[in-house]
Short mmCIF file of C-alpha atoms in Angstrom, two decimals:
data_model
loop_
_atom_site.label_atom_id
_atom_site.label_comp_id
_atom_site.label_asym_id
_atom_site.label_seq_id
_atom_site.Cartn_x
_atom_site.Cartn_y
_atom_site.Cartn_z
CA MET Q 1 -23.35 16.44 4.68
CA LYS Q 2 -20.42 18.68 6.30
CA ARG Q 3 -20.61 18.37 10.05
CA ARG Q 4 -18.74 21.38 11.59
CA ASP Q 5 -15.43 23.33 10.21
CA PHE Q 6 -13.62 21.03 8.70
CA LEU Q 7 -10.21 20.78 8.45
CA LYS Q 8 -8.67 22.43 5.28
CA THR Q 9 -5.39 21.35 4.76
CA THR Q 10 -5.07 20.02 1.37
CA SER Q 11 -4.67 23.05 -0.93
CA ALA Q 12 -0.91 23.11 0.55
CA LEU Q 13 -0.69 19.64 -0.77
CA MET Q 14 -1.78 19.75 -4.49
CA GLY Q 15 0.80 20.82 -7.43
CA GLY Q 16 2.24 17.35 -7.59
CA THR Q 17 4.68 17.38 -4.91
CA ILE Q 18 5.14 15.11 -2.63
CA LEU Q 19 5.11 17.05 1.11
CA TYR Q 20 6.87 16.23 4.00
CA GLY Q 21 6.41 18.37 7.54
CA LEU Q 22 7.52 17.59 10.80
CA GLY Q 23 5.57 19.40 13.66
CA GLN Q 24 7.74 21.96 16.07
CA PRO Q 25 9.64 18.79 17.76
CA ALA Q 26 9.17 18.91 21.94
CA LEU Q 27 12.69 18.16 22.08
CA ALA Q 28 15.72 19.55 19.84
CA GLN Q 29 17.49 17.22 17.92
CA SER Q 30 20.70 15.24 20.20
CA GLU Q 31 23.44 12.94 19.24
CA PRO Q 32 21.93 9.81 18.72
CA VAL Q 33 21.98 7.16 21.77
CA LYS Q 34 21.70 3.44 21.28
CA GLY Q 35 19.21 1.27 23.36
CA GLY Q 36 15.54 1.20 24.41
CA THR Q 37 12.78 0.34 23.07
CA LEU Q 38 10.26 1.72 20.86
CA ILE Q 39 6.43 0.93 21.53
CA TRP Q 40 4.82 1.69 18.50
CA GLY Q 41 0.44 2.05 17.98
CA HIS Q 42 0.78 0.22 15.04
CA SER Q 43 -3.24 1.10 13.34
CA GLU Q 44 -3.67 -2.12 11.90
CA THR Q 45 -3.15 -5.82 12.46
CA THR Q 46 -0.54 -7.80 10.68
CA GLN Q 47 -1.67 -11.45 8.65
CA ASN Q 48 0.37 -13.79 7.30
CA LEU Q 49 4.08 -12.66 8.01
CA ASP Q 50 6.11 -14.72 4.58
CA MET Q 51 6.52 -11.22 2.47
CA HIS Q 52 5.98 -13.08 -0.79
CA GLN Q 53 2.43 -14.54 0.20
CA THR Q 54 1.20 -11.45 2.03
CA GLY Q 55 -1.03 -8.15 0.12
CA THR Q 56 -1.42 -6.44 2.99
CA ALA Q 57 0.41 -2.92 3.86
CA SER Q 58 0.12 -3.35 7.48
CA THR Q 59 1.74 -6.61 7.51
CA GLY Q 60 4.02 -4.82 4.56
CA ARG Q 61 4.79 -1.90 7.38
CA VAL Q 62 6.79 -4.34 9.50
CA LEU Q 63 8.33 -7.02 7.65
CA GLN Q 64 9.89 -3.65 6.08
CA ASN Q 65 11.99 -3.78 8.98
CA VAL Q 66 12.75 -7.31 8.52
CA HIS Q 67 13.98 -7.94 4.92
CA ASP Q 68 16.12 -5.88 2.54
CA SER Q 69 15.10 -6.16 -1.35
CA ILE Q 70 17.43 -6.45 -3.93
CA VAL Q 71 17.56 -2.98 -5.49
CA THR Q 72 15.59 -0.36 -3.87
CA VAL Q 73 14.69 3.26 -4.64
CA ASP Q 74 15.73 7.05 -3.42
CA GLU Q 75 14.21 10.00 -2.73
CA ASN Q 76 12.78 10.38 -6.23
CA LEU Q 77 11.67 7.21 -6.40
CA THR Q 78 14.71 5.87 -9.21
CA VAL Q 79 16.00 2.37 -8.61
CA ILE Q 80 19.78 1.87 -6.58
CA PRO Q 81 21.26 -0.54 -5.74
CA ASN Q 82 21.03 -2.41 -1.87
CA LEU Q 83 21.50 -5.55 -1.33
CA ALA Q 84 23.00 -5.81 -4.66
CA GLU Q 85 25.99 -3.67 -4.69
CA SER Q 86 25.25 -2.84 -8.88
CA PHE Q 87 23.27 -3.95 -11.20
CA GLU Q 88 23.91 -4.33 -15.31
CA GLN Q 89 21.58 -4.45 -18.16
CA SER Q 90 21.74 -5.31 -21.80
CA GLU Q 91 21.08 -3.65 -24.32
CA ASP Q 92 18.49 -5.63 -25.31
CA GLY Q 93 17.02 -5.51 -22.42
CA LEU Q 94 16.23 -9.45 -21.90
CA THR Q 95 19.53 -10.18 -19.23
CA TYR Q 96 19.96 -8.30 -16.04
CA THR Q 97 23.35 -9.11 -14.16
CA PHE Q 98 23.36 -8.26 -10.23
CA LYS Q 99 26.72 -8.23 -8.85
CA LEU Q 100 25.89 -9.07 -4.54
CA ARG Q 101 27.29 -7.06 -1.58
CA SER Q 102 29.76 -9.55 -0.22
CA GLY Q 103 29.72 -9.92 3.89
CA VAL Q 104 25.62 -9.08 4.12
CA LYS Q 105 24.20 -11.77 6.95
CA PHE Q 106 20.84 -13.29 7.71
CA HIS Q 107 19.26 -13.50 11.02
CA ASN Q 108 20.12 -16.90 11.15
CA GLY Q 109 23.78 -15.61 10.77
CA LYS Q 110 24.33 -17.12 7.34
CA ASN Q 111 25.99 -15.31 4.96
CA MET Q 112 23.61 -14.47 1.63
CA THR Q 113 25.03 -15.63 -2.07
CA SER Q 114 24.19 -15.87 -5.18
CA ALA Q 115 22.09 -19.45 -4.34
CA ASP Q 116 20.10 -16.72 -1.92
CA VAL Q 117 19.04 -15.30 -4.61
CA LYS Q 118 18.20 -17.56 -6.54
CA PHE Q 119 15.92 -19.27 -4.12
CA SER Q 120 14.19 -16.20 -3.61
CA PHE Q 121 12.81 -15.52 -7.19
CA ASP Q 122 12.31 -18.94 -8.13
CA ARG Q 123 10.15 -19.21 -5.03
CA CYS Q 124 8.16 -15.71 -5.67
CA ARG Q 125 7.71 -17.49 -9.39
CA ASN Q 126 6.32 -20.47 -8.33
CA PRO Q 127 2.92 -20.90 -8.76
CA GLU Q 128 2.51 -23.15 -5.91
CA THR Q 129 3.91 -20.52 -3.79
CA GLY Q 130 1.25 -17.79 -3.75
CA ALA Q 131 3.33 -15.35 -3.89
CA VAL Q 132 1.47 -12.25 -4.87
CA ASN Q 133 4.01 -10.63 -6.96
CA PHE Q 134 4.10 -14.09 -9.25
CA GLU Q 135 3.99 -12.31 -12.58
CA VAL Q 136 6.77 -9.98 -11.99
CA PHE Q 137 8.64 -13.13 -13.02
CA ASN Q 138 6.32 -14.53 -15.69
CA ALA Q 139 9.24 -13.57 -18.33
CA VAL Q 140 12.11 -14.45 -16.67
CA GLU Q 141 13.80 -17.70 -18.78
CA SER Q 142 16.50 -18.83 -16.77
CA ILE Q 143 18.37 -17.23 -13.34
CA GLU Q 144 22.35 -18.17 -13.00
CA THR Q 145 24.15 -18.33 -10.64
CA PRO Q 146 27.74 -18.04 -12.26
CA ASP Q 147 29.28 -17.34 -8.26
CA ASP Q 148 28.69 -16.45 -5.35
CA LEU Q 149 27.84 -12.96 -5.73
CA THR Q 150 26.80 -12.68 -9.19
CA VAL Q 151 23.19 -13.68 -10.56
CA VAL Q 152 22.23 -13.32 -14.19
CA VAL Q 153 18.74 -12.94 -14.94
CA THR Q 154 17.73 -13.06 -18.61
CA LEU Q 155 14.39 -12.81 -19.85
CA ASP Q 156 12.64 -14.12 -22.61
CA ALA Q 157 10.98 -11.11 -23.43
CA VAL Q 158 11.35 -7.82 -22.77
CA ASN Q 159 9.06 -6.46 -19.26
CA ALA Q 160 10.44 -3.03 -19.24
CA PRO Q 161 9.17 -2.51 -15.68
CA PHE Q 162 10.98 -5.68 -14.50
CA LEU Q 163 13.74 -3.56 -11.88
CA SER Q 164 11.73 -0.75 -10.64
CA ARG Q 165 9.32 -3.96 -9.14
CA LEU Q 166 12.23 -6.08 -7.90
CA ALA Q 167 12.81 -2.31 -5.55
CA GLU Q 168 9.62 -2.95 -3.60
CA ASN Q 169 10.13 -5.94 -0.68
CA GLY Q 170 7.51 -8.39 -1.94
CA ALA Q 171 9.26 -9.26 -4.95
CA GLY Q 172 12.49 -8.34 -4.46
CA VAL Q 173 13.35 -9.53 -0.81
CA ILE Q 174 16.25 -12.23 0.30
CA MET Q 175 15.24 -14.73 2.15
CA PRO Q 176 18.13 -17.52 3.22
CA GLU Q 177 17.85 -20.63 0.75
CA GLY Q 178 15.32 -22.89 1.84
CA SER Q 179 13.51 -20.46 4.74
CA GLY Q 180 10.03 -20.63 2.97
CA ASP Q 181 8.14 -23.49 5.33
CA VAL Q 182 8.89 -20.93 8.40
CA GLN Q 183 8.63 -17.50 6.74
CA GLY Q 184 4.64 -17.21 7.01
CA THR Q 185 5.41 -17.90 11.09
CA THR Q 186 8.87 -16.32 11.80
CA PRO Q 187 10.00 -14.42 9.17
CA ILE Q 188 13.94 -14.52 8.71
CA GLY Q 189 15.28 -11.25 6.30
CA CYS Q 190 18.60 -9.77 6.62
CA GLY Q 191 17.07 -6.02 7.41
CA PRO Q 192 18.12 -4.14 10.50
CA PHE Q 193 15.64 -5.92 12.78
CA LYS Q 194 15.43 -9.71 13.33
CA PHE Q 195 11.36 -10.81 14.41
CA VAL Q 196 11.09 -12.25 17.76
CA ARG Q 197 7.38 -12.70 18.29
CA ARG Q 198 4.06 -12.28 17.25
CA GLU Q 199 0.82 -12.23 19.42
CA PHE Q 200 -1.81 -12.45 16.69
CA GLY Q 201 -4.09 -9.69 17.04
CA ASN Q 202 -1.88 -7.91 19.70
CA GLU Q 203 1.37 -7.07 18.34
CA VAL Q 204 4.94 -7.57 17.30
CA GLU Q 205 8.36 -7.77 18.59
CA LEU Q 206 11.32 -7.24 16.84
CA GLU Q 207 15.24 -7.04 18.06
CA ARG Q 208 18.02 -4.92 16.93
CA PHE Q 209 20.38 -7.14 14.63
CA ASP Q 210 23.90 -6.16 15.40
CA ASP Q 211 25.14 -7.66 12.06
CA TYR Q 212 23.27 -5.49 9.73
CA TRP Q 213 24.68 -5.14 6.63
CA GLY Q 214 24.02 -1.37 6.46
CA GLY Q 215 25.08 -0.89 10.41
CA PRO Q 216 23.32 -1.49 13.64
CA ALA Q 217 19.88 -0.06 14.30
CA TYR Q 218 20.31 2.28 17.62
CA LEU Q 219 17.08 0.81 19.17
CA ASP Q 220 17.63 -2.27 20.94
CA ARG Q 221 13.22 -2.84 20.07
CA VAL Q 222 10.52 -2.13 18.99
CA ILE Q 223 7.45 -3.40 19.52
CA ALA Q 224 4.41 -2.70 17.64
CA ARG Q 225 1.38 -3.43 19.40
CA GLU Q 226 -1.83 -3.58 16.75
CA ILE Q 227 -4.47 -0.50 18.05
CA THR Q 228 -7.43 -0.27 15.32
CA GLU Q 229 -9.08 1.85 17.02
CA PRO Q 230 -8.59 6.11 16.11
CA THR Q 231 -9.28 6.97 19.91
CA VAL Q 232 -7.42 4.06 22.06
CA ARG Q 233 -4.63 5.02 20.18
CA LEU Q 234 -4.47 8.52 20.47
CA THR Q 235 -4.79 7.97 24.31
CA GLY Q 236 -2.19 5.69 24.21
CA LEU Q 237 0.23 8.33 22.88
CA ARG Q 238 -1.30 11.00 25.21
CA THR Q 239 -0.61 8.84 28.62
CA GLY Q 240 2.98 8.07 27.79
CA GLU Q 241 1.97 3.98 26.70
CA LEU Q 242 2.96 4.45 23.29
CA HIS Q 243 6.03 6.82 21.91
CA MET Q 244 4.11 6.78 18.67
CA ILE Q 245 1.31 6.53 16.15
CA ASN Q 246 0.74 6.12 12.62
CA ASP Q 247 -2.51 7.54 11.46
CA ILE Q 248 -3.74 10.30 14.12
CA PRO Q 249 -7.79 10.63 14.06
CA ALA Q 250 -8.12 13.20 11.05
CA ASP Q 251 -10.68 14.88 13.47
CA ARG Q 252 -7.49 15.51 15.93
CA ILE Q 253 -4.80 16.45 13.96
CA ALA Q 254 -5.32 20.28 14.34
CA GLU Q 255 -5.32 19.19 18.30
CA ILE Q 256 -2.45 17.33 18.22
CA GLU Q 257 -0.45 20.05 16.02
CA GLY Q 258 -1.33 22.46 19.01
CA ASP Q 259 0.43 20.01 21.62
CA ASP Q 260 3.72 21.29 22.28
CA SER Q 261 4.59 18.29 24.24
CA LEU Q 262 4.01 16.13 21.08
CA GLN Q 263 5.32 15.59 17.57
CA VAL Q 264 3.41 15.63 14.57
CA VAL Q 265 5.10 14.28 11.27
CA SER Q 266 2.51 14.78 8.32
CA TRP Q 267 3.23 13.66 4.28
CA PHE Q 268 1.17 13.31 1.35
CA PRO Q 269 0.44 10.97 0.25
CA LEU Q 270 -0.09 7.42 2.36
CA ASN Q 271 -2.37 5.60 -0.02
CA TRP Q 272 -5.43 6.13 -1.97
CA ASP Q 273 -9.23 5.06 -1.67
CA PHE Q 274 -11.69 3.58 -4.01
CA VAL Q 275 -14.75 1.77 -4.30
CA ASN Q 276 -15.08 -2.09 -5.14
CA PHE Q 277 -17.67 -3.39 -7.80
CA ASN Q 278 -17.87 -6.82 -7.90
CA HIS Q 279 -18.01 -7.62 -11.74
CA GLU Q 280 -19.38 -10.48 -11.54
CA PHE Q 281 -22.57 -9.63 -9.57
CA GLU Q 282 -25.23 -9.15 -11.93
CA PRO Q 283 -26.59 -5.71 -11.81
CA PHE Q 284 -22.49 -4.30 -11.64
CA LYS Q 285 -21.87 -6.23 -15.24
CA ASP Q 286 -23.90 -3.62 -17.08
CA PRO Q 287 -21.92 -0.32 -16.77
CA LYS Q 288 -24.46 1.90 -16.71
CA VAL Q 289 -25.14 0.28 -13.21
CA ARG Q 290 -21.62 1.26 -12.36
CA GLU Q 291 -22.05 4.71 -13.46
CA ALA Q 292 -24.92 5.09 -12.21
CA PHE Q 293 -23.14 4.55 -8.31
CA ASP Q 294 -20.43 7.44 -9.36
CA TYR Q 295 -23.11 9.79 -9.47
CA MET Q 296 -24.44 8.86 -6.50
CA ILE Q 297 -20.91 10.37 -4.66
CA ASP Q 298 -19.66 13.61 -4.53
CA LYS Q 299 -16.52 12.76 -3.53
CA GLU Q 300 -15.80 15.86 -1.93
CA VAL Q 301 -18.53 16.03 0.91
CA LEU Q 302 -17.14 12.52 1.46
CA LEU Q 303 -13.50 13.76 1.87
CA GLU Q 304 -14.78 15.48 4.53
CA GLY Q 305 -17.20 13.74 6.13
CA ALA Q 306 -15.08 10.73 6.86
CA LEU Q 307 -11.78 11.98 6.77
CA TRP Q 308 -12.14 15.68 7.58
CA GLY Q 309 -10.82 17.65 4.46
CA GLN Q 310 -6.63 15.12 5.79
CA GLY Q 311 -6.74 14.38 1.87
CA ALA Q 312 -7.31 15.45 -2.08
CA THR Q 313 -9.73 14.05 -4.05
CA THR Q 314 -8.33 12.11 -7.33
CA ALA Q 315 -9.85 10.69 -10.12
CA SER Q 316 -6.42 8.76 -10.88
CA PRO Q 317 -4.57 6.54 -9.04
CA SER Q 318 -0.86 7.07 -9.84
CA TYR Q 319 1.14 8.83 -7.57
CA PRO Q 320 0.62 12.27 -7.82
CA THR Q 321 4.28 12.67 -9.48
CA SER Q 322 4.65 10.43 -11.57
CA ALA Q 323 4.06 11.08 -15.19
CA SER Q 324 2.15 8.11 -15.29
CA TYR Q 325 -0.56 10.31 -13.63
CA ASN Q 326 -3.10 11.56 -16.07
CA SER Q 327 -4.06 14.93 -14.90
CA ASP Q 328 -6.80 15.09 -17.89
CA LEU Q 329 -9.10 13.16 -15.85
CA GLY Q 330 -12.30 14.67 -14.26
CA GLN Q 331 -14.23 13.06 -11.52
CA ARG Q 332 -18.20 12.61 -11.75
CA PRO Q 333 -20.18 15.57 -10.03
CA GLN Q 334 -23.02 14.57 -7.64
CA ASP Q 335 -25.71 13.73 -9.62
CA ILE Q 336 -29.20 11.47 -7.90
CA GLU Q 337 -31.18 12.47 -11.09
CA LYS Q 338 -28.80 11.23 -13.72
CA ALA Q 339 -28.33 8.58 -11.24
CA LYS Q 340 -31.65 7.12 -11.47
CA ALA Q 341 -31.55 7.70 -15.27
CA LEU Q 342 -29.20 5.56 -15.57
CA LEU Q 343 -30.59 2.74 -13.25
CA ALA Q 344 -34.01 2.91 -15.38
CA GLU Q 345 -31.75 2.33 -18.60
CA ALA Q 346 -30.23 -0.64 -16.91
CA GLY Q 347 -34.24 -1.95 -16.05
CA TYR Q 348 -33.94 -0.93 -12.36
CA GLY Q 349 -36.72 1.19 -11.17
CA PRO Q 350 -36.57 3.07 -7.15
CA GLY Q 351 -36.58 -0.25 -4.83
CA GLU Q 352 -35.60 -2.60 -7.40
CA LEU Q 353 -31.70 -3.04 -6.92
CA SER Q 354 -30.69 -4.19 -3.72
CA VAL Q 355 -26.95 -4.69 -2.43
CA VAL Q 356 -24.78 -5.06 0.06
CA PHE Q 357 -21.61 -3.02 1.56
CA LYS Q 358 -18.90 -4.82 2.76
CA VAL Q 359 -16.26 -2.94 4.63
CA THR Q 360 -13.64 -3.54 7.45
CA THR Q 361 -13.55 -2.00 10.45
CA ASN Q 362 -9.72 -1.54 10.18
CA TYR Q 363 -10.21 1.41 8.62
CA PRO Q 364 -12.37 3.29 10.72
CA TYR Q 365 -13.08 5.83 8.12
CA HIS Q 366 -13.79 3.07 5.63
CA VAL Q 367 -16.90 2.68 7.92
CA GLU Q 368 -18.01 6.08 8.30
CA SER Q 369 -17.53 6.50 4.34
CA ALA Q 370 -19.92 3.46 4.12
CA GLN Q 371 -22.34 5.00 6.45
CA ILE Q 372 -22.73 8.13 4.09
CA MET Q 373 -22.43 6.60 0.80
CA LEU Q 374 -25.39 4.49 1.83
CA GLU Q 375 -27.87 7.87 2.35
CA TRP Q 376 -27.23 8.95 -1.48
CA PHE Q 377 -27.62 5.49 -2.79
CA ARG Q 378 -30.86 5.05 -0.60
CA LEU Q 379 -31.67 8.99 -2.41
CA ALA Q 380 -31.10 6.99 -5.87
CA GLY Q 381 -33.50 4.17 -5.13
CA VAL Q 382 -31.40 1.78 -4.16
CA ASP Q 383 -32.34 -0.50 -1.06
CA ALA Q 384 -28.68 -0.43 0.21
CA SER Q 385 -27.42 -2.28 3.61
CA ILE Q 386 -23.73 -2.17 5.40
CA GLU Q 387 -21.73 -5.18 6.74
CA GLN Q 388 -19.45 -4.38 8.77
CA LEU Q 389 -16.31 -6.84 8.77
CA THR Q 390 -13.07 -7.55 10.89
CA TRP Q 391 -9.75 -7.24 8.99
CA SER Q 392 -9.12 -10.64 9.05
CA ASP Q 393 -12.70 -11.16 7.51
CA TRP Q 394 -12.65 -8.86 4.85
CA LEU Q 395 -9.36 -10.35 3.68
CA SER Q 396 -11.09 -13.85 3.64
CA GLN Q 397 -14.34 -12.65 2.29
CA VAL Q 398 -13.76 -10.00 -0.13
CA TRP Q 399 -10.28 -10.48 -0.72
CA VAL Q 400 -9.12 -14.32 -0.85
CA ASP Q 401 -13.45 -15.81 -1.82
CA LYS Q 402 -15.04 -12.76 -3.71
CA ASP Q 403 -17.68 -13.14 -1.76
CA PHE Q 404 -18.70 -9.57 -2.05
CA GLN Q 405 -21.39 -7.03 -4.11
CA ILE Q 406 -19.54 -3.85 -3.19
CA SER Q 407 -16.91 -2.29 -1.46
CA MET Q 408 -14.43 -0.45 -0.15
CA MET Q 409 -10.30 -0.70 0.33
CA ASN Q 410 -7.38 1.37 0.21
CA PHE Q 411 -3.85 0.75 -1.30
CA PHE Q 412 -0.51 1.47 -0.44
CA THR Q 413 3.09 1.52 -2.16
CA LEU Q 414 1.71 1.60 -5.82
CA TRP Q 415 4.06 3.46 -6.98
CA GLU Q 416 5.54 1.37 -9.86
CA PRO Q 417 2.61 2.30 -12.75
CA ASP Q 418 3.14 -1.89 -13.96
CA PHE Q 419 2.91 -2.88 -10.16
CA LEU Q 420 -0.73 -0.80 -9.75
CA TYR Q 421 -2.36 -1.14 -12.90
CA TYR Q 422 -1.13 -5.25 -14.69
CA SER Q 423 -1.93 -6.24 -10.72
CA LEU Q 424 -5.10 -4.59 -9.93
CA TRP Q 425 -7.21 -4.52 -13.46
CA ASN Q 426 -5.59 -6.66 -15.71
CA THR Q 427 -7.42 -9.79 -15.29
CA GLU Q 428 -4.89 -12.17 -14.09
CA GLY Q 429 -3.72 -9.60 -11.76
CA ALA Q 430 -2.48 -10.51 -8.54
CA PHE Q 431 -4.76 -8.06 -6.76
CA ASN Q 432 -7.52 -8.30 -9.02
CA TYR Q 433 -9.62 -8.89 -6.32
CA ARG Q 434 -13.35 -7.66 -8.15
CA LYS Q 435 -13.30 -10.41 -11.03
CA ILE Q 436 -12.16 -7.57 -13.77
CA SER Q 437 -12.05 -9.15 -16.95
CA HIS Q 438 -11.57 -5.80 -19.46
CA PRO Q 439 -9.87 -6.50 -23.14
CA LYS Q 440 -8.65 -2.97 -23.89
CA VAL Q 441 -7.00 -3.25 -19.97
CA ASP Q 442 -5.41 -6.63 -20.76
CA GLU Q 443 -4.10 -5.36 -23.89
CA LEU Q 444 -2.53 -2.11 -22.20
CA THR Q 445 -1.15 -2.74 -19.62
CA ALA Q 446 0.76 -5.79 -21.83
CA GLN Q 447 1.61 -3.70 -24.11
CA ALA Q 448 3.36 -1.23 -21.50
CA ARG Q 449 5.44 -4.04 -20.20
CA VAL Q 450 7.18 -4.56 -23.59
CA THR Q 451 7.22 -0.40 -24.19
CA VAL Q 452 10.98 0.51 -23.14
CA ASP Q 453 10.40 4.12 -24.03
CA PRO Q 454 9.19 5.56 -20.30
CA THR Q 455 7.34 8.19 -22.43
CA GLU Q 456 5.40 6.36 -24.44
CA ARG Q 457 4.65 3.77 -21.16
CA ALA Q 458 3.35 6.74 -19.28
CA ALA Q 459 1.26 7.51 -22.48
CA ILE Q 460 -0.24 3.83 -22.10
CA TYR Q 461 -0.62 4.14 -18.14
CA LYS Q 462 -2.56 7.14 -18.66
CA GLN Q 463 -4.87 5.54 -21.74
CA VAL Q 464 -5.36 2.98 -18.94
CA GLN Q 465 -6.68 5.26 -16.44
CA GLN Q 466 -8.61 6.94 -19.06
CA VAL Q 467 -10.85 3.20 -19.53
CA ILE Q 468 -10.41 2.66 -16.22
CA HIS Q 469 -12.90 5.98 -15.52
CA ASP Q 470 -14.87 5.59 -18.57
CA ASP Q 471 -16.31 1.74 -17.78
CA THR Q 472 -16.21 2.59 -13.99
CA LEU Q 473 -14.49 -0.47 -13.27
CA ASP Q 474 -13.97 0.79 -9.57
CA ILE Q 475 -14.65 4.39 -8.23
CA VAL Q 476 -11.24 6.30 -7.48
CA LEU Q 477 -12.07 8.30 -4.57
CA TRP Q 478 -9.13 10.17 -3.06
CA PHE Q 479 -5.51 10.49 -2.05
CA ARG Q 480 -5.33 10.61 2.11
CA ASN Q 481 -2.58 11.96 3.91
CA GLY Q 482 -0.31 9.77 6.17
CA THR Q 483 0.61 10.67 9.66
CA ILE Q 484 2.62 10.22 12.90
CA GLY Q 485 2.56 11.53 15.74
CA ALA Q 486 5.39 11.23 18.68
CA GLN Q 487 6.47 11.67 22.15
CA PRO Q 488 9.08 14.24 22.67
CA ASN Q 489 11.81 11.96 22.85
CA VAL Q 490 11.31 10.21 19.72
CA GLN Q 491 13.81 11.01 17.37
CA GLY Q 492 15.06 10.08 13.89
CA LEU Q 493 11.55 10.72 12.72
CA ASP Q 494 12.74 12.65 9.54
CA THR Q 495 14.09 8.93 7.59
CA ILE Q 496 11.18 6.91 9.01
CA VAL Q 497 8.70 7.35 5.86
CA HIS Q 498 9.84 5.55 3.32
CA PRO Q 499 9.87 7.07 -0.07
CA ASN Q 500 6.99 5.06 -1.46
CA GLY Q 501 4.65 7.06 1.44
CA SER Q 502 3.17 3.68 2.87
CA ASN Q 503 6.77 1.60 4.88
CA LEU Q 504 8.22 3.43 8.06
CA ARG Q 505 11.80 2.51 8.75
CA PHE Q 506 13.16 2.74 12.00
CA HIS Q 507 16.87 1.70 11.53
CA LYS Q 508 18.20 5.31 12.00
CA VAL Q 509 15.63 5.78 14.77
CA TRP Q 510 16.20 6.65 18.13
CA LEU Q 511 15.17 7.46 21.43
CA ALA Q 512 16.84 10.52 23.06
CA GLU Q 513 17.22 10.77 26.90
CA ALA Q 514 15.08 12.70 28.78
#
């Protein structure tokens, strides 16, 4: 299955460390220059622009520059103040007091107060909002605003990850009071850039917000052009039509790294990928069938075939530097005969099981992965076919309607283990589009929420990973590398990647004079 000399860059990335690399800049770093419009070739299309409602990292990557959260994380993923100047937690773990920064302005000119925080939190936890992170606030008993710059959140039960869940814009974003109705089309925040316009499926335009509390950005504007086809994106960079792109085509990275006229930023990991089963599709109700599919896949060959080796295989989706990462897990090796035997035990002989693999063209390497896997499925006696969907159709059919049999997806920014395991594998999890309902997982993820000691919590999440693996609730494949290609005049690239490895921040990026 190998298709020539694949790129072998992952060996230096292992060992539990997130690594960032900046390729040799074609232009030496200069003093920041104010002005100019940066054209970014965005590898994905944005969807609903409401930061509470969107579940896509593609949209969040743009809105990261429009919104700010009440707290954030540093390079070590430690929670630190942001829109809150400081925060305190009571000894019993039930009360959180946030002191807000004075003078923070929203893009509509309004000063941020505690009323905006209360509005944002109440909106996120209101079931009618349809917020993907609603369960962050499940234990909230009351939200009080004793003055304009103080917010007191009281819980009715300990929720150990509460503060860290607020460090992501999804739950922790602060919107102006009463702005909910317009957030989906014209988002209003207090970030370094304000939203100007969006041509759906084409581009999003952002403009510098001069009254940003953290100091104005250097760039006048950022235009995110949505170009999902990798070759077209790379051509735009080479011709100078684009200042930068994310997701350099995996098979062209070495070529771009060797081009002295371009810059390359790379880091590990950007995201993790997994194969999904619909647990209400009759064959996949049987764990033997799910395990059989796991044995059909050669993860290393798939990594090379679809990603040209730009990543590292893993059996755990936990952030590789997280204390929760279960390093004892190992992926099942490819064993077609074992897969056939498991299918036979489940009552499926050769040709008696048919599956449709729904995959989105938003991620071209998912299409390639599915094409490779289908050959293995057929070797194991499974009648398999592929249905390629646009990103909007995949979200509608697979994510929302849960109308699929087998699929593939990747997730970004899930560095916080509660966000990862509760959202994706708990029966009530907001990201549980696979209809998984596993009593042990539900028990463990609920137990972790009331376990304050971080070592004990990490041990619980390791148990969750073991269950996911043993019962093949999904098939975790790999971590994928992140890459950015840029013109030589794009400066400040060492600041652009958020500590979570997914979001891109343009606040300190500038265009040097040629």
